[in-house]
Short mmCIF file of C-alpha atoms and ligand atoms in Angstrom, two decimals:
data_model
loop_
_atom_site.label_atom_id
_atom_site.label_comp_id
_atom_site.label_asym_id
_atom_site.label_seq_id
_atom_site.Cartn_x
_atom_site.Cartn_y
_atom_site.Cartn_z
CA UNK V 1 -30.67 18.28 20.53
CA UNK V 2 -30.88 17.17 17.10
CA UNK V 3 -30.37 13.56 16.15
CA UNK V 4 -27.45 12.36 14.66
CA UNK V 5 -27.97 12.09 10.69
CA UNK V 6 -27.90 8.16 9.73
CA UNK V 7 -27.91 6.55 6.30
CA UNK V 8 -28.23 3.35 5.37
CA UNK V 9 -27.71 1.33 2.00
CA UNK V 10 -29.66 -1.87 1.78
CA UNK V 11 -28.36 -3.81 -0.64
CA UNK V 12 -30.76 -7.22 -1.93
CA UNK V 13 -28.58 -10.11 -2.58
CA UNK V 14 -30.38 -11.02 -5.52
CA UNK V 15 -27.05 -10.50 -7.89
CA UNK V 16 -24.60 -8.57 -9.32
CA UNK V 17 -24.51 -5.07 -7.43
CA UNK V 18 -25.34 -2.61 -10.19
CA UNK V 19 -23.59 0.70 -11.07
CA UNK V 20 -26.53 2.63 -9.94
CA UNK V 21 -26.75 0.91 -6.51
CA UNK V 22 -23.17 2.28 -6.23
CA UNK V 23 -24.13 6.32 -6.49
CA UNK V 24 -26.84 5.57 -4.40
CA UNK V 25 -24.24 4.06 -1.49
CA UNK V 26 -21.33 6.98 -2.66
CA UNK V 27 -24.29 9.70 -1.81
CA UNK V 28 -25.23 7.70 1.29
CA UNK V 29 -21.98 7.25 2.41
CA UNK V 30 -21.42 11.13 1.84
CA UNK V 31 -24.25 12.49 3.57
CA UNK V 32 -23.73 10.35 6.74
CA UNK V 33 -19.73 11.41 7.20
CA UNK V 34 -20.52 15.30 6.28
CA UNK V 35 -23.11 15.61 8.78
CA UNK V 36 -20.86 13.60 11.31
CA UNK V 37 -23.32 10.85 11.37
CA UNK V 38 -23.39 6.99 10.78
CA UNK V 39 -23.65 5.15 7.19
CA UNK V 40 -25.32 1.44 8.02
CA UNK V 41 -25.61 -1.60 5.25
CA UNK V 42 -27.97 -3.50 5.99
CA UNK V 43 -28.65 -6.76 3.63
CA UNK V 44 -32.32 -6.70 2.47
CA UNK V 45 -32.87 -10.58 1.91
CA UNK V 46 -36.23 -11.27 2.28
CA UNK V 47 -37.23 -12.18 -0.53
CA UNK V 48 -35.74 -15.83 -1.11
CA UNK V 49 -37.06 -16.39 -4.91
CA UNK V 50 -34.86 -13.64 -6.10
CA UNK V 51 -32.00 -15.10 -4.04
CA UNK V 52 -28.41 -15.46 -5.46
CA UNK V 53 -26.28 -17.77 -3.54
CA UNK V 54 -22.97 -15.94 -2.50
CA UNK V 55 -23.93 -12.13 -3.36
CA UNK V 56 -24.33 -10.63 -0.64
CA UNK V 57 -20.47 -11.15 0.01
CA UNK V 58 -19.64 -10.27 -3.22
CA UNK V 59 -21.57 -6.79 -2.55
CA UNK V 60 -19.94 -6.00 0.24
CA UNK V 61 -16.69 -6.99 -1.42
CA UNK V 62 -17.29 -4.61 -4.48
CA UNK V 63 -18.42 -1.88 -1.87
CA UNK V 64 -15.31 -2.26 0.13
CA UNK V 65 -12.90 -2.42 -3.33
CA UNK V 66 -14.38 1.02 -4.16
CA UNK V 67 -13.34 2.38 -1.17
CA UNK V 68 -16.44 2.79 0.79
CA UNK V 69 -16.64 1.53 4.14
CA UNK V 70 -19.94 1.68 6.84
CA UNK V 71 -19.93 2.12 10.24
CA UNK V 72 -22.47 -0.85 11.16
CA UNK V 73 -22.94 -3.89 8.88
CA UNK V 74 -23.07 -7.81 8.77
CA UNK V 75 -19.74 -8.41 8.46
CA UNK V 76 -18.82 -5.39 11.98
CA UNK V 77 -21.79 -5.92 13.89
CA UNK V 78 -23.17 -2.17 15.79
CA UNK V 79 -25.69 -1.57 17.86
CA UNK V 80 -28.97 -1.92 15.88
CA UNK V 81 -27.81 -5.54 14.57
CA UNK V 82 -28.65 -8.01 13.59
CA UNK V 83 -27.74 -6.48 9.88
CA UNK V 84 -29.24 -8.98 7.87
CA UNK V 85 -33.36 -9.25 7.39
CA UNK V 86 -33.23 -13.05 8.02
CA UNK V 87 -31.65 -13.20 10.91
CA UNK V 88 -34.34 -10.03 12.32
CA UNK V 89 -37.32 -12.51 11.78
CA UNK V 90 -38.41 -12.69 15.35
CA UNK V 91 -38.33 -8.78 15.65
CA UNK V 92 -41.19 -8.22 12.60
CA UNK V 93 -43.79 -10.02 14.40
CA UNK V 94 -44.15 -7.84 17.46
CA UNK V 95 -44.92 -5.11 15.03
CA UNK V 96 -47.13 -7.36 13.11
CA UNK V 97 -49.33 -8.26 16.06
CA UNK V 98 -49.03 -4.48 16.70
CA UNK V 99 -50.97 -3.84 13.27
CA UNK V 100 -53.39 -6.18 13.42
CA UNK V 101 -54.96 -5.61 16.81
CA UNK V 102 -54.85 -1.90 15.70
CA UNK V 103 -56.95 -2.95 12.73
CA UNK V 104 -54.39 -2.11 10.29
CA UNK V 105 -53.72 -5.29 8.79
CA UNK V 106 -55.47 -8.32 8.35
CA UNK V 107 -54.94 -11.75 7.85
CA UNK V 108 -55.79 -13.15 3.92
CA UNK V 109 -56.98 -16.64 3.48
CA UNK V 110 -57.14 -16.22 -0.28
CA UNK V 111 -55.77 -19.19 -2.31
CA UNK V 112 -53.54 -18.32 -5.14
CA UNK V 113 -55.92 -19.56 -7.71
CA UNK V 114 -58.42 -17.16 -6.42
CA UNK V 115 -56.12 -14.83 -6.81
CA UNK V 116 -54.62 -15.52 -10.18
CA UNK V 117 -59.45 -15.39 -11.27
CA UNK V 118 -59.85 -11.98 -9.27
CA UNK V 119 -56.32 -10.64 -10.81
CA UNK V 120 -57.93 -11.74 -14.68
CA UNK V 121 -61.07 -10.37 -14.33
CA UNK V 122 -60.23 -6.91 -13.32
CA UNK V 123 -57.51 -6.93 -16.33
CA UNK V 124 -60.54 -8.18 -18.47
CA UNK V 125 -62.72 -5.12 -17.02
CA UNK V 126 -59.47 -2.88 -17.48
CA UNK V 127 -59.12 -2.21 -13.65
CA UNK V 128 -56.10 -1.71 -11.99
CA UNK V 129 -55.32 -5.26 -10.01
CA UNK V 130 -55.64 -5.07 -6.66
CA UNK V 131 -56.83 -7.10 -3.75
CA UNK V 132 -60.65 -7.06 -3.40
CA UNK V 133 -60.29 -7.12 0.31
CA UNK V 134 -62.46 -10.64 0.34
CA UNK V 135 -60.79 -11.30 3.49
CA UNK V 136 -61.15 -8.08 5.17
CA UNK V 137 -64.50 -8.59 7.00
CA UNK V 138 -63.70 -11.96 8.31
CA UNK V 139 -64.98 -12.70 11.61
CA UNK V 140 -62.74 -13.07 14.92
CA UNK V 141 -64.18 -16.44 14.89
CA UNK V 142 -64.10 -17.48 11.23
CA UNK V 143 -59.76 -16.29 11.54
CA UNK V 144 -59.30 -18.36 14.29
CA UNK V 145 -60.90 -21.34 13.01
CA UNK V 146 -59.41 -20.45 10.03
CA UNK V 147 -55.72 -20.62 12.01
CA UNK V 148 -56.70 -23.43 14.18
CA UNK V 149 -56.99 -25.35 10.87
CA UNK V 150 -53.74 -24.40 9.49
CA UNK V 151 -54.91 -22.49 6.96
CA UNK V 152 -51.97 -21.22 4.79
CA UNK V 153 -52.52 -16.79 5.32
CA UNK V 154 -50.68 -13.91 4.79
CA UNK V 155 -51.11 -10.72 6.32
CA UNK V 156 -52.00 -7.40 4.29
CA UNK V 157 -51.97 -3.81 5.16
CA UNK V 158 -55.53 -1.98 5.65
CA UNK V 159 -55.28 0.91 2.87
CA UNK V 160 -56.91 3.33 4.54
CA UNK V 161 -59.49 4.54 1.28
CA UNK V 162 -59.25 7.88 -0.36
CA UNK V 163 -56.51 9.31 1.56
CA UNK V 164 -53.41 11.72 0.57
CA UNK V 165 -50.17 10.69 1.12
CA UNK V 166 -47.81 13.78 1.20
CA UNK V 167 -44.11 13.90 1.66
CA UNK V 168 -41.35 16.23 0.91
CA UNK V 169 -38.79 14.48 -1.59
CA UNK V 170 -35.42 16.13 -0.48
CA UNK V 171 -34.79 16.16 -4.44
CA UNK V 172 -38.37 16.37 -6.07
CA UNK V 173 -40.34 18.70 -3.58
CA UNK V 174 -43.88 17.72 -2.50
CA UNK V 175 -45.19 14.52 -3.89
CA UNK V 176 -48.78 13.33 -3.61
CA UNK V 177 -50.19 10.37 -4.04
CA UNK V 178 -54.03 9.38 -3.50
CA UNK V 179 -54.47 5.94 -1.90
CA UNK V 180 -57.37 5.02 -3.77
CA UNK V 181 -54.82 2.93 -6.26
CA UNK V 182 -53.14 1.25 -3.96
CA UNK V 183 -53.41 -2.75 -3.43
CA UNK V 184 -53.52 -3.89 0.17
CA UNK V 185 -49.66 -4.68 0.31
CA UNK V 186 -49.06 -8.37 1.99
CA UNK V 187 -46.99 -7.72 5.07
CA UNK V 188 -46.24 -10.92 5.73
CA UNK V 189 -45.75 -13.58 3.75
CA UNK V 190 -47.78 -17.60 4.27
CA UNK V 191 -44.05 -18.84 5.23
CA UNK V 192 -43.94 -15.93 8.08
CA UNK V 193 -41.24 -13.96 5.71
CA UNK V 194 -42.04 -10.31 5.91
CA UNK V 195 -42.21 -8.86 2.20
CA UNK V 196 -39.74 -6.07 2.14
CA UNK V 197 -42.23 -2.97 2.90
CA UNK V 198 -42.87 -4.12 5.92
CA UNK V 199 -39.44 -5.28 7.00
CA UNK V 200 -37.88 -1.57 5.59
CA UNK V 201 -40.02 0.29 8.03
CA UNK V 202 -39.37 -1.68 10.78
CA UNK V 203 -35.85 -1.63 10.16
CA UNK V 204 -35.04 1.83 9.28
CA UNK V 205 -37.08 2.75 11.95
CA UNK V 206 -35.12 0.39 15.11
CA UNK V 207 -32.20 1.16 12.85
CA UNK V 208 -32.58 5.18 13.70
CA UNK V 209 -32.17 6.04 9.74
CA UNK V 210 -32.88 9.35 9.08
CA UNK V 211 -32.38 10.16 5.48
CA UNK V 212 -33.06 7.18 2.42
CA UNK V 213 -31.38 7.79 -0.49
CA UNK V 214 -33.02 5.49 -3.32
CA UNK V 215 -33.77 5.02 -6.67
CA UNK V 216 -36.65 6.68 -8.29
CA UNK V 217 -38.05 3.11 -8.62
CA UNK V 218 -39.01 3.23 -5.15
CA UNK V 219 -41.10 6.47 -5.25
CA UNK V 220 -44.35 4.72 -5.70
CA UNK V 221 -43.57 2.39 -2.64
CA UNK V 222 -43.07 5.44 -0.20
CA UNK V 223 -46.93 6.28 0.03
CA UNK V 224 -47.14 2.54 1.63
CA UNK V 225 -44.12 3.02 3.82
CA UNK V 226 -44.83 6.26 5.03
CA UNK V 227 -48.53 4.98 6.07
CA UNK V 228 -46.37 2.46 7.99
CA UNK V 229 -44.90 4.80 9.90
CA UNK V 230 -48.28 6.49 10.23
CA UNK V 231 -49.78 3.50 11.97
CA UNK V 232 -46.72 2.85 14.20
CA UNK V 233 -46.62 6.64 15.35
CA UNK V 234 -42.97 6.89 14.04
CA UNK V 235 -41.50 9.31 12.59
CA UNK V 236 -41.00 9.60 8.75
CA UNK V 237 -37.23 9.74 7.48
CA UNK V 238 -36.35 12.12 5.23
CA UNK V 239 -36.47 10.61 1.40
CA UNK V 240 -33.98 11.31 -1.57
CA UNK V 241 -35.70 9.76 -4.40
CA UNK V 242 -32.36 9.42 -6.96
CA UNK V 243 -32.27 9.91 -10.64
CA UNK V 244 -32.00 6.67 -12.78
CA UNK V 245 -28.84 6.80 -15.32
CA UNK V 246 -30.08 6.32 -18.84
CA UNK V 247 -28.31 4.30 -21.29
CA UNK V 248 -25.71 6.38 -24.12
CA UNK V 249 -28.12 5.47 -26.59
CA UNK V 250 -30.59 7.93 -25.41
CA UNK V 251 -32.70 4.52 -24.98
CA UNK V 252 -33.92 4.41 -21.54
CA UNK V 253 -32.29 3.44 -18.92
CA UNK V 254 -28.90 1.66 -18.46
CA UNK V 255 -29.44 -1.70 -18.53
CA UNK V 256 -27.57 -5.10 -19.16
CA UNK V 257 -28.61 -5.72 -22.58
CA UNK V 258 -26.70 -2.59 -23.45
CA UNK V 259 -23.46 -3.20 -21.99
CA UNK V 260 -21.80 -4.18 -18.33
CA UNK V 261 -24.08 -2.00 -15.44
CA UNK V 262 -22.08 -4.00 -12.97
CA UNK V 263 -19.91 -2.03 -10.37
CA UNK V 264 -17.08 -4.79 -10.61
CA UNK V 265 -17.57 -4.96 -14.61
CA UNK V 266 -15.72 -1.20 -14.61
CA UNK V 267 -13.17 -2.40 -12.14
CA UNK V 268 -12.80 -5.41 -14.34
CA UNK V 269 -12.35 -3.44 -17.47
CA UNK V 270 -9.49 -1.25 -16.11
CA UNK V 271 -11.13 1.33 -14.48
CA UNK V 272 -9.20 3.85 -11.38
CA UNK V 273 -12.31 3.01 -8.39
CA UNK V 274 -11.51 6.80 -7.06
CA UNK V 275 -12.46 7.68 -11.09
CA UNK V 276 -15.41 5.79 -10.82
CA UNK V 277 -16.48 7.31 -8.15
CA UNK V 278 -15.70 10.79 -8.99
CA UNK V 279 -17.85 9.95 -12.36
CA UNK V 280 -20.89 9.05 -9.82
CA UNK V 281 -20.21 11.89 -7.74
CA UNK V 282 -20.93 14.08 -10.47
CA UNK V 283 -24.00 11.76 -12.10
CA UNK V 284 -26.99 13.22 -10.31
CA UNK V 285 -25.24 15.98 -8.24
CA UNK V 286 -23.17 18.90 -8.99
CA UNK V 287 -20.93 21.01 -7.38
CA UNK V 288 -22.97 24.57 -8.02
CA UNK V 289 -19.07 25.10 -9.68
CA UNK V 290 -16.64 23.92 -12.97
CA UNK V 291 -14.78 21.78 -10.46
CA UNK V 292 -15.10 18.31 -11.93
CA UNK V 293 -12.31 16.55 -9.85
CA UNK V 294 -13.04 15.70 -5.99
CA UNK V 295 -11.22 12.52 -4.25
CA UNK V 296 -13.96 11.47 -1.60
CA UNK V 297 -12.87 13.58 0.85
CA UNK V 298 -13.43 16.76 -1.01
CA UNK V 299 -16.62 15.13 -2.12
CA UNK V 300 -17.80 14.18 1.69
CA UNK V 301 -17.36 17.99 2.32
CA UNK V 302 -19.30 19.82 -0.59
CA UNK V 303 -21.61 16.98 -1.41
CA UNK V 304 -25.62 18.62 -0.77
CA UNK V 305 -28.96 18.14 -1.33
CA UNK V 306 -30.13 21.19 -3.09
CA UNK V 307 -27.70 19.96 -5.44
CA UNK V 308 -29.09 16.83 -6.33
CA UNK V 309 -30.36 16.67 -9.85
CA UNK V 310 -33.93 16.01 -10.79
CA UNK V 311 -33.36 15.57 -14.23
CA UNK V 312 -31.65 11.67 -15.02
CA UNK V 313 -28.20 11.81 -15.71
CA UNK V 314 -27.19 9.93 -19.37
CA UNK V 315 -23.63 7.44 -18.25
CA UNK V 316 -21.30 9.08 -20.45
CA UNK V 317 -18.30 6.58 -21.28
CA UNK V 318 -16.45 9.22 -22.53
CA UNK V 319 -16.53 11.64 -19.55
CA UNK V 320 -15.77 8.33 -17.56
CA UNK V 321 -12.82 7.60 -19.93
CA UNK V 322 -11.42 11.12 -19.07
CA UNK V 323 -12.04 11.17 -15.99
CA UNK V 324 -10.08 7.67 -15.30
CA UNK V 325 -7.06 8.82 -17.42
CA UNK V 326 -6.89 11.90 -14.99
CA UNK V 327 -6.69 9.63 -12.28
CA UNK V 328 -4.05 7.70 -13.90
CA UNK V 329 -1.64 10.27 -14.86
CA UNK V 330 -2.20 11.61 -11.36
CA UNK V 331 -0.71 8.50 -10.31
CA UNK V 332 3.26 8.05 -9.16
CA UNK V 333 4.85 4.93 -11.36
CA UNK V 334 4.95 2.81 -8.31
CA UNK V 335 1.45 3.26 -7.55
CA UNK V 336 0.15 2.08 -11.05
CA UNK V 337 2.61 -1.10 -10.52
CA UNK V 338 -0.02 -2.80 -9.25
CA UNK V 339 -2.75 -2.43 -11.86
CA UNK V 340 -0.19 -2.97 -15.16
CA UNK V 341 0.72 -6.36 -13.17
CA UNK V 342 -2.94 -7.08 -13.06
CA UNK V 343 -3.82 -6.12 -16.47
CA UNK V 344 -0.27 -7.21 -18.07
CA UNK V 345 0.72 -10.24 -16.60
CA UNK V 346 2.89 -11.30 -19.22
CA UNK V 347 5.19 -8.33 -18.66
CA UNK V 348 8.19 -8.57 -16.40
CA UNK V 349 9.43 -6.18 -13.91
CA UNK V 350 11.91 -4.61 -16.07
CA UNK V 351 9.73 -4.35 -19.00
CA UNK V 352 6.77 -2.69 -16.93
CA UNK V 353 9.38 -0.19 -15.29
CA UNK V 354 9.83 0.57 -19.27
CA UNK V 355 6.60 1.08 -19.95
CA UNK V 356 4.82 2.60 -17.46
CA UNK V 357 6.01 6.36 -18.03
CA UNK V 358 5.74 5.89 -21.24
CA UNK V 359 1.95 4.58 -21.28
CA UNK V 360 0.44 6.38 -18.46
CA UNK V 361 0.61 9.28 -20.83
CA UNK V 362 -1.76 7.90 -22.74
CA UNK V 363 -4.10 4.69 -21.24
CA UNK V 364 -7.84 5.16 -20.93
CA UNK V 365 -8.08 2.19 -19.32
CA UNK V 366 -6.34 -0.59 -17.83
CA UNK V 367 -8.14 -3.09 -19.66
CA UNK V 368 -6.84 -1.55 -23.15
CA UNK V 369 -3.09 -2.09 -22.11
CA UNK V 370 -3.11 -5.31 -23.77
CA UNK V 371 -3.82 -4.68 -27.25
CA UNK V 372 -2.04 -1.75 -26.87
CA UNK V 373 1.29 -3.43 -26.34
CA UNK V 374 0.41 -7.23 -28.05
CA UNK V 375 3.33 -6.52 -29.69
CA UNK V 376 5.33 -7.32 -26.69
CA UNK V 377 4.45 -10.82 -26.55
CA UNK V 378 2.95 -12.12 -30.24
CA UNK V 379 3.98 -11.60 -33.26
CA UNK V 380 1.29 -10.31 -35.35
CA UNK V 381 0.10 -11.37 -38.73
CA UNK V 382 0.02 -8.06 -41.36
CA UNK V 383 0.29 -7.42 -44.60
CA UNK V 384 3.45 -5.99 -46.64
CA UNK V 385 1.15 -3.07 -47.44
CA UNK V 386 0.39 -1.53 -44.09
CA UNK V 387 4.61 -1.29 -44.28
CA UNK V 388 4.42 0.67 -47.43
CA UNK V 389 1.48 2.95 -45.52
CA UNK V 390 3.41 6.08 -46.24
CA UNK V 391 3.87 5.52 -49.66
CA UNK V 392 7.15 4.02 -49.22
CA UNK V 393 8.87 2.62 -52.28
CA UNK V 394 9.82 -1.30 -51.27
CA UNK V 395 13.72 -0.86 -52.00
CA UNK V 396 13.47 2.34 -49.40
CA UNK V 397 11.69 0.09 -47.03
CA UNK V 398 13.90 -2.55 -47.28
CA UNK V 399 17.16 -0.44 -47.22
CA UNK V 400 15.03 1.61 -43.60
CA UNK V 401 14.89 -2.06 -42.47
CA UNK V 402 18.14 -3.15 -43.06
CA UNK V 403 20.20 -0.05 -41.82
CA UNK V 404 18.24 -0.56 -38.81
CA UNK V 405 18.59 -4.05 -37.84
CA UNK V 406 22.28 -3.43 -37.53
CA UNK V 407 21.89 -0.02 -35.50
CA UNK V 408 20.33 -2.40 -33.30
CA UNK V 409 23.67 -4.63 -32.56
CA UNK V 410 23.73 -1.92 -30.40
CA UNK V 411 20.72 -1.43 -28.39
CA UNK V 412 21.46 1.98 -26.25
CA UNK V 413 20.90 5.68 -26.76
CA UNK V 414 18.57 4.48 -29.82
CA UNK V 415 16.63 7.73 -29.89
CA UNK V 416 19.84 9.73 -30.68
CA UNK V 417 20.53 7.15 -32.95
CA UNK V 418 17.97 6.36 -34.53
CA UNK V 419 16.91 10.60 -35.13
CA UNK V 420 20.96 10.39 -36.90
CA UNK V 421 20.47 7.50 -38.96
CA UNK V 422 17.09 9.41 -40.32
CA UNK V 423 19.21 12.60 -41.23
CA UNK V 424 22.26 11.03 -42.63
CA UNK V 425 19.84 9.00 -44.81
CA UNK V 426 17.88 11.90 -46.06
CA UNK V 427 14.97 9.83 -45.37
CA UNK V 428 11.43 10.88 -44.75
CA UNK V 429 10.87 11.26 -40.62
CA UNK V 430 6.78 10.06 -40.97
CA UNK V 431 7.55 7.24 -43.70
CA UNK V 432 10.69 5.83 -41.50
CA UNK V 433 8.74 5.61 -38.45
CA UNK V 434 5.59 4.28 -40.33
CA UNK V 435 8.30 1.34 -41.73
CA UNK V 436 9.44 0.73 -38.35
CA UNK V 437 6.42 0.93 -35.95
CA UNK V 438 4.53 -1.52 -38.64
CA UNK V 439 7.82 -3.92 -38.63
CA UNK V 440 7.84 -3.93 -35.39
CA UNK V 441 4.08 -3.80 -33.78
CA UNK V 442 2.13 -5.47 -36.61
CA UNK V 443 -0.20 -2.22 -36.73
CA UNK V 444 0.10 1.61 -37.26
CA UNK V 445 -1.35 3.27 -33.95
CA UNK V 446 1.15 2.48 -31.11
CA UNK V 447 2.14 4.37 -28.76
CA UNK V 448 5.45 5.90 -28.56
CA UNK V 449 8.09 3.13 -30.54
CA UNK V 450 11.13 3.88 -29.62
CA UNK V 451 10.48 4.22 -25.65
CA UNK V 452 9.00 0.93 -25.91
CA UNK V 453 11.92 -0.90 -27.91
CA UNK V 454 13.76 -1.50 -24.28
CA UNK V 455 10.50 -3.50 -23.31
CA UNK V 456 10.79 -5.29 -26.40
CA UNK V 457 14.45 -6.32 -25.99
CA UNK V 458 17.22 -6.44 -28.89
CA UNK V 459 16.92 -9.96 -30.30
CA UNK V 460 12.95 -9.48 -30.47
CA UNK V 461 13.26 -6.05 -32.19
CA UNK V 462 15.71 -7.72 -34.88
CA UNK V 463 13.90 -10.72 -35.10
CA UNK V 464 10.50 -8.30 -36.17
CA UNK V 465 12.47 -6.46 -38.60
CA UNK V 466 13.65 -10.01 -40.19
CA UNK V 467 10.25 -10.87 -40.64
CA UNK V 468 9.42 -7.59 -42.19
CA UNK V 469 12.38 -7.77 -44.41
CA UNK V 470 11.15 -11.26 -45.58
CA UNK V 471 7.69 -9.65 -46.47
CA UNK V 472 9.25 -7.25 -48.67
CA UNK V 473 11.33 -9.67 -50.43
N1 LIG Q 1 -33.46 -3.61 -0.95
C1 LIG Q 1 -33.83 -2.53 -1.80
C2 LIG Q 1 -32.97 -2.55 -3.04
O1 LIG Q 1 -32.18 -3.44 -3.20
C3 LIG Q 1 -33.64 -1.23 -1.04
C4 LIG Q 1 -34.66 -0.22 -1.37
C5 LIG Q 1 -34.59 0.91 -0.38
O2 LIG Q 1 -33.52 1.53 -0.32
O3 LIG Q 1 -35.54 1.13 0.33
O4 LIG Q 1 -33.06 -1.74 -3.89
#
């Protein structure tokens, strides 16, 4: 019998959960329900400096607001809990002891000054840092007295020397990497934390994980990790080294100084989180087809390994931008209530029911409702020019204006109306409705005027064209 598949995301509370943290969960998440397995979070938190007071609840929360939900976790307990690091501290040291009678870790005496001299010298003498294993030949005798008297200690992994660490990268193939580079990891920490390649292993391992989706980041940890499970006699998950997502720019990676990475910042800014998450489905994996949409569930059943992408994907906006405007118009009115309230809370009822049809047509994003509508709610400073746009003499402006205001003592049917009032003028359809949309929205890109005068309301509408008028005077 073949054990069931289990993924795990591991989130460190250390701040905002970023975008790419996200794909790596969606993929997780994907993997575990198409195989029939388990998807487990586990919160990484062992490293207290980076800690950010609060995050790890605001992870789960933007986890859960994208849809995604795990099987085990903090906040629903399972079987292999505890799901946080901290609260696990008494289960590391068995394994710890485990390692050190083995001989394949050792406890490290070294102050951090000593340290900070051995670190300096080797970058004077262009050497790779590393630990000069100084504390590796210690006596039984010297590390007892050495713990008898409270010495401060951490513990470090034995590097075995000149060895080949192999795996299979589900995404990259065979990767090798000698050992002969690689610094004696600290285990444990002098305040009896483990460091998080220790605590991973452990964990993954008691936690059953078979497959580890993960940033590319990680690749050069794995060599360390899989010697871990080496020494323990486990066996060695399978590893999915993900693509990073490069920055637009063609600059590198994404990054904060180039705009939000956050996954909240694109729920913030108006983004469908079903369009998000078709975007990351297709950031690092493709379908092997031209299908570009897939709601989860079509995604859960097609996602696949061979498919992941070895080449970094660059975050398109604009293919996100299309992508969340199919989502939109695939949306009933009622269900894209909701996010106008959110994102137009000036608007009533009636005026939403107004504008919905009428905008869903055309929004990118929920975030860019606001401008696109302002005229709703302020009036807007402009300049008697923009009116005139089309070339429109002022005493044809003025006489559009005027015949207007007082079709608008009535305030129904006004498309008939208004497309009459045009054609018994003889006036010019683009230069009329240049006039208008600038008397009435401050600006000449809105969307669709006439559908949105109900929104407005009458005595607004006439009040805009008085202004206008009073420009042209
Ligand atoms: N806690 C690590 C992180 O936040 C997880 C790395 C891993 O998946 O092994 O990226």
């Amino acid at each position: 019998m073949t054990e069931p598949v289990r993924t795990r995301i591991a989130p460190s509370p250390t701040g905002e959960y970023h975008i790419g943290h996200l794909r790596t969960c969606l993929y997780d998440y994907a993997f575990a329900k198409q195989q029939g397995g388990q998807f487990v979070l586990r919160i990484e938190n062992t490293d207290q400096k980076r800690y950010s007071p609060g995050s790890e609840n605001r992870i789960l929360q933007d986890i859960r607001d994208y849809g995604l939900t795990w099987d085990e976790g903090p906040d629903i307990g399972g079987p292999f809990g505890p799901y946080i690091q901290t609260e696990r501290l008494n289960l590391y040291q068995k394994y710890l002891k485990q390692l050190l009678d083995d001989g394949h870790a050792y406890y490290c005496f070294c102050s951090q000054e000593r340290l900070d001299k051995m670190r300096e010298t080797q970058k004077a003498a262009k050497k790779i840092p590393k630990y000069d294993r100084h504390c590796l030949h210690l006596s039984p005798e010297e590390i007892k007295k050495n713990l008898d008297d409270g010495q401060s200690f951490v513990v470090r992994m034995r590097v075995p020397d000149n060895q080949v660490i192999s795996f299979n990268d589900a995404i990259r193939g065979k990767i090798n990497i000698n050992t002969k580079d690689m610094d004696d990891q600290v285990l444990m920490k002098s305040d009896g934390i483990p460091t998080y390649h220790f605590a991973v292993v452990v964990d993954d391992h008691l936690m059953n994980i078979t497959h580890i989706f993960r940033g590319e980041e990680w690749i050069t940890s794995t060599p360390k990790q899989i010697l871990l499970y080496q020494f323990f006699g486990w066996s060695v998950p399978v590893f999915a080294h993900l693509t990073v997502l490069l920055d637009p720019s063609g600059k590198g990676k994404m990054s904060k100084r180039k705009g939000s990475v956050s996954a909240r910042s694109f729920l913030d800014d108006g983004y469908l989180p079903e369009a998000l998450l078709n975007f990351l489905m297709l950031l690092g994996w493709n379908p092997g087809t031209n299908q570009e949409i897939f709601s989860l569930e079509d995604f859960v059943k097609q996602f696949s390994l061979e498919h992941l992408h070895k080449k970094s994907p660059i975050f398109d906006r604009k293919k996100l931008d299309y992508i969340n405007g199919i989502y939109i118009r695939q949306k009933t009115d009622g269900e894209l209530l909701p996010y106008f309230k959110k994102f137009l809370h000036a608007a009533t009822d009636d005026q939403l029911a107004v504008l919905i049809p009428v905008l869903k047509e055309r929004t990118v994003k929920f975030s860019d409702l606001k401008e696109t509508v302002r005229f709703l709610f302020d009036d807007v400073v402009y300049d008697k020019e923009l009116l005139l746009k089309k070339g429109t003499a002022p005493k044809v402006a003025v006489d559009m204006l005027a015949k207007t205001k007082a079709l608008f003592a009535d305030f129904s049917d006004l498309q008939n109306r208004i497309t009459n009032l045009i054609a018994s003028n003889n006036w010019n359809v683009g230069e009329y409705f240049m006039v208008l949309r600038v008397a009435i929205c401050g600006v000449a890109f809105t969307p669709p005027l006439v559908e949105c005068l109900p929104a407005l309301g009458q005595t607004s509408a006439i009040r805009k064209i008085d202004i206008a008028l009073g420009l042209l005077k």
